[in-house]
Every structure is written in structure tokens, then in C-alpha cells.
């Protein structure tokens, strides 16, 4: 009887220790708050940038090889989906590998700063190139809003150990799951800046 009780106690303590270890791997509240703040801020920036536009403004192109506001908005919306699916799918389904933490240390700020640097151009992969996916401006805006809200809900409540799962980025190299969340906010900020460039172009409809 006594031996059975000791074994049961050891098992319970083992479960508590395991649960504590799992909890330690979730996002720190400061990390969670930082990501949420950036996601909310860039959500507002984009929605403000496309509010009240006329059809002519929405579709204006400063040059044949430049994106219109409609194309920027579409790209932002579909990229939001892609990044969310990468985080919750490919990244979190990969094996945890804490040994890679040193490789990505300090990249949070790098991601946020360089994502909005429009002096360095990038080519969108084929699956993210605008292709008139949305019938109306409102459909594009609504799609982004729903996708960003889904990202916000995930970051707000997820127990996932985003800091221990990794995926390379074509520009930044290896990033952890949390840094991919920052990619989502930085990406929309980058292309909101592009929208504002369109508005500042000569010939933009008033």
C-alpha cells in the first residue's frame, strides 16, 4: 500500500513538472502584448489607408508596372492567410528544436524594421501576386479584416511554443514562429506604405 502511494505521488509530481515545462514554453506576456500591439496598429493603418476611396482611386496605377491600391490590398489580404497557415501548420507541426534559438536571437527588431524598409524591393511569389481575387473593394477589405482578426485571436490565446519551432524566410533566414507573427504585421505595414506611395503619385485621382 505504502509503495503504491509513493509511486502514485511520483507519477503526479511528474505530470505537474511536465505541465510546468510546457507552460514555460508558451509566449511570455510581454511578447504576446508586443505582437498584439503591432498587429492592431498595422491593422488600423491599412484600414485607414483604404477607407472612402473612389473606384478610380482604388484602381489607379502610377505606371503599367506598378501595383494599384486594389492590387496592394489583395496582396496584403492573401499574404495574411498564407502566413497564418504557415505558423499554425508547417511551423508548429515541425519538431521543436530549442537549439536554434541562438540562430534567431535578436531578429524580432530586425524583422519589424526591415519589413517596412521600402528602399529594398522584393518580388512576390506567384501565389501572392494579385489576380483579381476579390469582386469588390469591400470584399478585399473584409477578407483582410477577418484574416487579421483570426491572427489576433491566435496570438492572444495560443499555448503554442512559438519560440521553439522554426522555418526559414527567404530574406531573413531562420525565424521562429513568433517572428513569423511579426512578419504578418510588418508585411501589411510595408504594403500600406506602398498604398500611400500610390496616393502621392502624380495623376492620382482627387
mmCIF file of C-alpha atoms in Angstrom:
data_model
loop_
_atom_site.group_PDB
_atom_site.id
_atom_site.type_symbol
_atom_site.label_atom_id
_atom_site.label_comp_id
_atom_site.label_asym_id
_atom_site.label_seq_id
_atom_site.Cartn_x
_atom_site.Cartn_y
_atom_site.Cartn_z
ATOM 1 C CA UNK A 1 0.000 0.000 0.000
ATOM 2 C CA UNK A 2 2.723 2.463 1.028
ATOM 3 C CA UNK A 3 4.790 1.624 -2.044
ATOM 4 C CA UNK A 4 1.744 2.145 -4.295
ATOM 5 C CA UNK A 5 1.090 5.548 -2.717
ATOM 6 C CA UNK A 6 4.726 6.566 -3.288
ATOM 7 C CA UNK A 7 4.525 5.522 -6.916
ATOM 8 C CA UNK A 8 1.294 7.469 -7.358
ATOM 9 C CA UNK A 9 2.884 10.555 -5.770
ATOM 10 C CA UNK A 10 5.903 10.303 -8.078
ATOM 11 C CA UNK A 11 3.610 9.999 -11.106
ATOM 12 C CA UNK A 12 1.583 13.050 -10.060
ATOM 13 C CA UNK A 13 4.736 15.097 -9.485
ATOM 14 C CA UNK A 14 5.980 14.033 -12.906
ATOM 15 C CA UNK A 15 2.790 15.243 -14.545
ATOM 16 C CA UNK A 16 2.994 18.571 -12.688
ATOM 17 C CA UNK A 17 6.601 19.015 -13.777
ATOM 18 C CA UNK A 18 5.695 18.244 -17.370
ATOM 19 C CA UNK A 19 2.804 20.699 -17.297
ATOM 20 C CA UNK A 20 5.056 23.359 -15.802
ATOM 21 C CA UNK A 21 7.626 22.764 -18.520
ATOM 22 C CA UNK A 22 5.009 23.113 -21.216
ATOM 23 C CA UNK A 23 3.743 26.335 -19.695
ATOM 24 C CA UNK A 24 7.271 27.740 -19.641
ATOM 25 C CA UNK A 25 7.479 27.282 -23.397
ATOM 26 C CA UNK A 26 4.450 29.422 -24.191
ATOM 27 C CA UNK A 27 4.852 33.083 -25.094
ATOM 28 C CA UNK A 28 5.802 35.454 -22.311
ATOM 29 C CA UNK A 29 3.086 38.035 -21.710
ATOM 30 C CA UNK A 30 5.398 40.810 -22.869
ATOM 31 C CA UNK A 31 5.977 39.010 -26.169
ATOM 32 C CA UNK A 32 2.272 38.427 -26.593
ATOM 33 C CA UNK A 33 1.480 42.083 -25.858
ATOM 34 C CA UNK A 34 4.169 43.298 -28.277
ATOM 35 C CA UNK A 35 2.852 41.191 -31.139
ATOM 36 C CA UNK A 36 -0.754 42.166 -30.435
ATOM 37 C CA UNK A 37 0.156 45.851 -30.329
ATOM 38 C CA UNK A 38 1.886 45.632 -33.718
ATOM 39 C CA UNK A 39 -0.936 43.601 -35.244
ATOM 40 C CA UNK A 40 -3.588 46.050 -34.042
ATOM 41 C CA UNK A 41 -1.585 49.092 -35.136
ATOM 42 C CA UNK A 42 -0.886 47.806 -38.637
ATOM 43 C CA UNK A 43 -4.491 46.623 -38.972
ATOM 44 C CA UNK A 44 -5.682 50.176 -38.320
ATOM 45 C CA UNK A 45 -3.086 51.683 -40.657
ATOM 46 C CA UNK A 46 -4.240 49.530 -43.550
ATOM 47 C CA UNK A 47 -7.963 50.004 -42.941
ATOM 48 C CA UNK A 48 -7.491 53.775 -42.649
ATOM 49 C CA UNK A 49 -5.465 53.841 -45.882
ATOM 50 C CA UNK A 50 -8.283 52.291 -47.944
ATOM 51 C CA UNK A 51 -11.254 53.969 -46.287
ATOM 52 C CA UNK A 52 -13.509 56.053 -48.517
ATOM 53 C CA UNK A 53 -11.646 55.519 -51.780
ATOM 54 C CA UNK A 54 -13.408 56.029 -55.074
ATOM 55 C CA UNK A 55 -13.304 53.362 -57.769
ATOM 56 C CA UNK A 56 -10.857 55.491 -59.741
ATOM 57 C CA UNK A 57 -8.555 55.837 -56.747
ATOM 58 C CA UNK A 58 -8.808 52.132 -55.953
ATOM 59 C CA UNK A 59 -7.737 51.106 -59.461
ATOM 60 C CA UNK A 60 -5.262 53.896 -60.302
ATOM 61 C CA UNK A 61 -1.795 52.741 -61.408
ATOM 62 C CA UNK A 62 1.097 55.197 -61.349
ATOM 63 C CA UNK A 63 2.744 53.186 -64.146
ATOM 64 C CA UNK A 64 1.960 49.966 -66.011
ATOM 65 C CA UNK A 65 4.457 48.016 -63.890
ATOM 66 C CA UNK A 66 3.247 49.463 -60.560
ATOM 67 C CA UNK A 67 0.544 47.964 -58.396
ATOM 68 C CA UNK A 68 -2.728 49.776 -57.835
ATOM 69 C CA UNK A 69 -4.216 50.155 -54.368
ATOM 70 C CA UNK A 70 -6.573 47.303 -55.271
ATOM 71 C CA UNK A 71 -3.600 45.059 -56.019
ATOM 72 C CA UNK A 72 -1.777 46.076 -52.838
ATOM 73 C CA UNK A 73 -4.882 45.336 -50.774
ATOM 74 C CA UNK A 74 -5.346 41.943 -52.404
ATOM 75 C CA UNK A 75 -1.707 41.059 -51.791
ATOM 76 C CA UNK A 76 -1.962 42.075 -48.130
ATOM 77 C CA UNK A 77 -5.117 40.002 -47.639
ATOM 78 C CA UNK A 78 -3.874 36.782 -49.234
ATOM 79 C CA UNK A 79 -0.455 37.030 -47.580
ATOM 80 C CA UNK A 80 -2.156 37.279 -44.185
ATOM 81 C CA UNK A 81 -3.764 33.905 -44.891
ATOM 82 C CA UNK A 82 -0.507 32.369 -46.068
ATOM 83 C CA UNK A 83 1.494 33.462 -43.028
ATOM 84 C CA UNK A 84 -1.191 32.319 -40.580
ATOM 85 C CA UNK A 85 -1.383 28.911 -42.261
ATOM 86 C CA UNK A 86 2.406 28.581 -42.210
ATOM 87 C CA UNK A 87 2.528 29.344 -38.481
ATOM 88 C CA UNK A 88 -0.307 27.065 -37.396
ATOM 89 C CA UNK A 89 0.544 24.371 -39.943
ATOM 90 C CA UNK A 90 4.072 23.878 -41.215
ATOM 91 C CA UNK A 91 5.894 25.695 -38.415
ATOM 92 C CA UNK A 92 4.043 24.308 -35.413
ATOM 93 C CA UNK A 93 3.869 20.816 -36.920
ATOM 94 C CA UNK A 94 7.631 20.713 -37.309
ATOM 95 C CA UNK A 95 9.649 19.216 -34.431
ATOM 96 C CA UNK A 96 10.555 21.619 -31.638
ATOM 97 C CA UNK A 97 14.260 22.462 -31.788
ATOM 98 C CA UNK A 98 15.370 24.795 -28.966
ATOM 99 C CA UNK A 99 18.963 24.528 -30.234
ATOM 100 C CA UNK A 100 18.040 27.004 -32.996
ATOM 101 C CA UNK A 101 17.127 29.767 -30.562
ATOM 102 C CA UNK A 102 20.613 31.233 -30.704
ATOM 103 C CA UNK A 103 20.401 31.472 -34.501
ATOM 104 C CA UNK A 104 17.313 33.717 -34.386
ATOM 105 C CA UNK A 105 18.176 35.728 -31.284
ATOM 106 C CA UNK A 106 17.752 39.457 -31.847
ATOM 107 C CA UNK A 107 15.784 39.082 -35.072
ATOM 108 C CA UNK A 108 12.499 40.456 -33.671
ATOM 109 C CA UNK A 109 13.602 44.055 -34.183
ATOM 110 C CA UNK A 110 15.336 43.244 -37.467
ATOM 111 C CA UNK A 111 12.120 41.836 -38.902
ATOM 112 C CA UNK A 112 9.997 44.791 -37.829
ATOM 113 C CA UNK A 113 12.451 47.404 -39.098
ATOM 114 C CA UNK A 114 13.441 45.825 -42.395
ATOM 115 C CA UNK A 115 9.949 44.732 -43.387
ATOM 116 C CA UNK A 116 8.876 48.369 -43.696
ATOM 117 C CA UNK A 117 12.061 49.493 -45.495
ATOM 118 C CA UNK A 118 10.732 50.232 -48.986
ATOM 119 C CA UNK A 119 14.206 51.040 -50.304
ATOM 120 C CA UNK A 120 14.750 47.305 -50.641
ATOM 121 C CA UNK A 121 12.349 45.827 -53.171
ATOM 122 C CA UNK A 122 11.166 42.232 -53.234
ATOM 123 C CA UNK A 123 9.340 40.120 -55.790
ATOM 124 C CA UNK A 124 6.158 38.433 -54.616
ATOM 125 C CA UNK A 125 5.977 34.664 -55.164
ATOM 126 C CA UNK A 126 3.464 33.616 -57.849
ATOM 127 C CA UNK A 127 0.823 32.524 -55.354
ATOM 128 C CA UNK A 128 0.762 36.006 -53.805
ATOM 129 C CA UNK A 129 0.730 38.063 -56.995
ATOM 130 C CA UNK A 130 -2.572 39.991 -57.352
ATOM 131 C CA UNK A 131 -5.008 38.133 -59.611
ATOM 132 C CA UNK A 132 -8.332 39.973 -59.120
ATOM 133 C CA UNK A 133 -9.452 37.506 -56.444
ATOM 134 C CA UNK A 134 -11.983 39.924 -54.936
ATOM 135 C CA UNK A 135 -15.041 41.194 -56.790
ATOM 136 C CA UNK A 136 -15.251 44.470 -54.876
ATOM 137 C CA UNK A 137 -13.017 46.663 -52.707
ATOM 138 C CA UNK A 138 -15.206 45.814 -49.721
ATOM 139 C CA UNK A 139 -14.657 42.093 -50.281
ATOM 140 C CA UNK A 140 -10.882 42.591 -50.145
ATOM 141 C CA UNK A 141 -11.094 44.728 -47.022
ATOM 142 C CA UNK A 142 -13.463 42.296 -45.290
ATOM 143 C CA UNK A 143 -11.201 39.383 -46.120
ATOM 144 C CA UNK A 144 -8.202 41.130 -44.590
ATOM 145 C CA UNK A 145 -10.166 42.131 -41.511
ATOM 146 C CA UNK A 146 -11.344 38.560 -40.907
ATOM 147 C CA UNK A 147 -7.869 37.142 -41.505
ATOM 148 C CA UNK A 148 -6.151 39.646 -39.208
ATOM 149 C CA UNK A 149 -8.761 39.079 -36.501
ATOM 150 C CA UNK A 150 -8.031 35.351 -36.716
ATOM 151 C CA UNK A 151 -4.318 36.078 -36.267
ATOM 152 C CA UNK A 152 -5.078 38.319 -33.296
ATOM 153 C CA UNK A 153 -7.247 35.654 -31.666
ATOM 154 C CA UNK A 154 -4.472 33.105 -32.101
ATOM 155 C CA UNK A 155 -1.737 35.306 -30.627
ATOM 156 C CA UNK A 156 -3.981 36.376 -27.778
ATOM 157 C CA UNK A 157 -4.690 32.853 -26.535
ATOM 158 C CA UNK A 158 -2.370 30.269 -28.071
ATOM 159 C CA UNK A 159 -0.385 27.971 -25.747
ATOM 160 C CA UNK A 160 1.886 27.055 -28.681
ATOM 161 C CA UNK A 161 5.627 27.241 -28.017
ATOM 162 C CA UNK A 162 6.267 29.564 -30.939
ATOM 163 C CA UNK A 163 9.852 30.229 -29.845
ATOM 164 C CA UNK A 164 10.894 26.587 -30.301
ATOM 165 C CA UNK A 165 9.574 25.953 -33.824
ATOM 166 C CA UNK A 166 11.297 27.360 -36.902
ATOM 167 C CA UNK A 167 11.042 27.981 -40.626
ATOM 168 C CA UNK A 168 13.494 29.802 -42.923
ATOM 169 C CA UNK A 169 12.391 33.066 -44.510
ATOM 170 C CA UNK A 170 13.758 33.895 -47.996
ATOM 171 C CA UNK A 171 15.202 37.226 -46.792
ATOM 172 C CA UNK A 172 15.753 36.920 -43.037
ATOM 173 C CA UNK A 173 16.917 33.320 -42.911
ATOM 174 C CA UNK A 174 15.844 31.159 -39.999
ATOM 175 C CA UNK A 175 12.961 32.595 -37.943
ATOM 176 C CA UNK A 176 10.932 31.197 -35.078
ATOM 177 C CA UNK A 177 7.141 31.052 -35.035
ATOM 178 C CA UNK A 178 6.844 34.280 -33.067
ATOM 179 C CA UNK A 179 8.989 36.129 -35.583
ATOM 180 C CA UNK A 180 6.690 34.874 -38.329
ATOM 181 C CA UNK A 181 3.836 36.562 -36.466
ATOM 182 C CA UNK A 182 5.860 39.771 -36.679
ATOM 183 C CA UNK A 183 6.243 39.114 -40.408
ATOM 184 C CA UNK A 184 2.438 39.332 -40.692
ATOM 185 C CA UNK A 185 2.253 42.781 -39.081
ATOM 186 C CA UNK A 186 5.376 44.034 -40.835
ATOM 187 C CA UNK A 187 4.136 42.843 -44.211
ATOM 188 C CA UNK A 188 0.855 44.730 -44.009
ATOM 189 C CA UNK A 189 2.739 47.839 -42.829
ATOM 190 C CA UNK A 190 5.103 47.561 -45.796
ATOM 191 C CA UNK A 191 2.332 47.455 -48.354
ATOM 192 C CA UNK A 192 0.249 50.077 -46.575
ATOM 193 C CA UNK A 193 3.259 52.320 -47.157
ATOM 194 C CA UNK A 194 3.064 51.293 -50.809
ATOM 195 C CA UNK A 195 -0.600 52.319 -50.862
ATOM 196 C CA UNK A 196 0.383 55.721 -49.516
ATOM 197 C CA UNK A 197 3.020 55.993 -52.251
ATOM 198 C CA UNK A 198 0.303 55.398 -54.839
ATOM 199 C CA UNK A 199 -1.731 58.197 -53.304
ATOM 200 C CA UNK A 200 1.242 60.548 -53.545
ATOM 201 C CA UNK A 201 1.853 59.733 -57.220
ATOM 202 C CA UNK A 202 1.327 62.388 -59.913
ATOM 203 C CA UNK A 203 -2.044 61.906 -61.549
ATOM 204 C CA UNK A 204 -3.656 60.181 -58.587
ATOM 205 C CA UNK A 205 -7.400 60.953 -58.789
ATOM 206 C CA UNK A 206 -8.572 63.533 -56.287
#
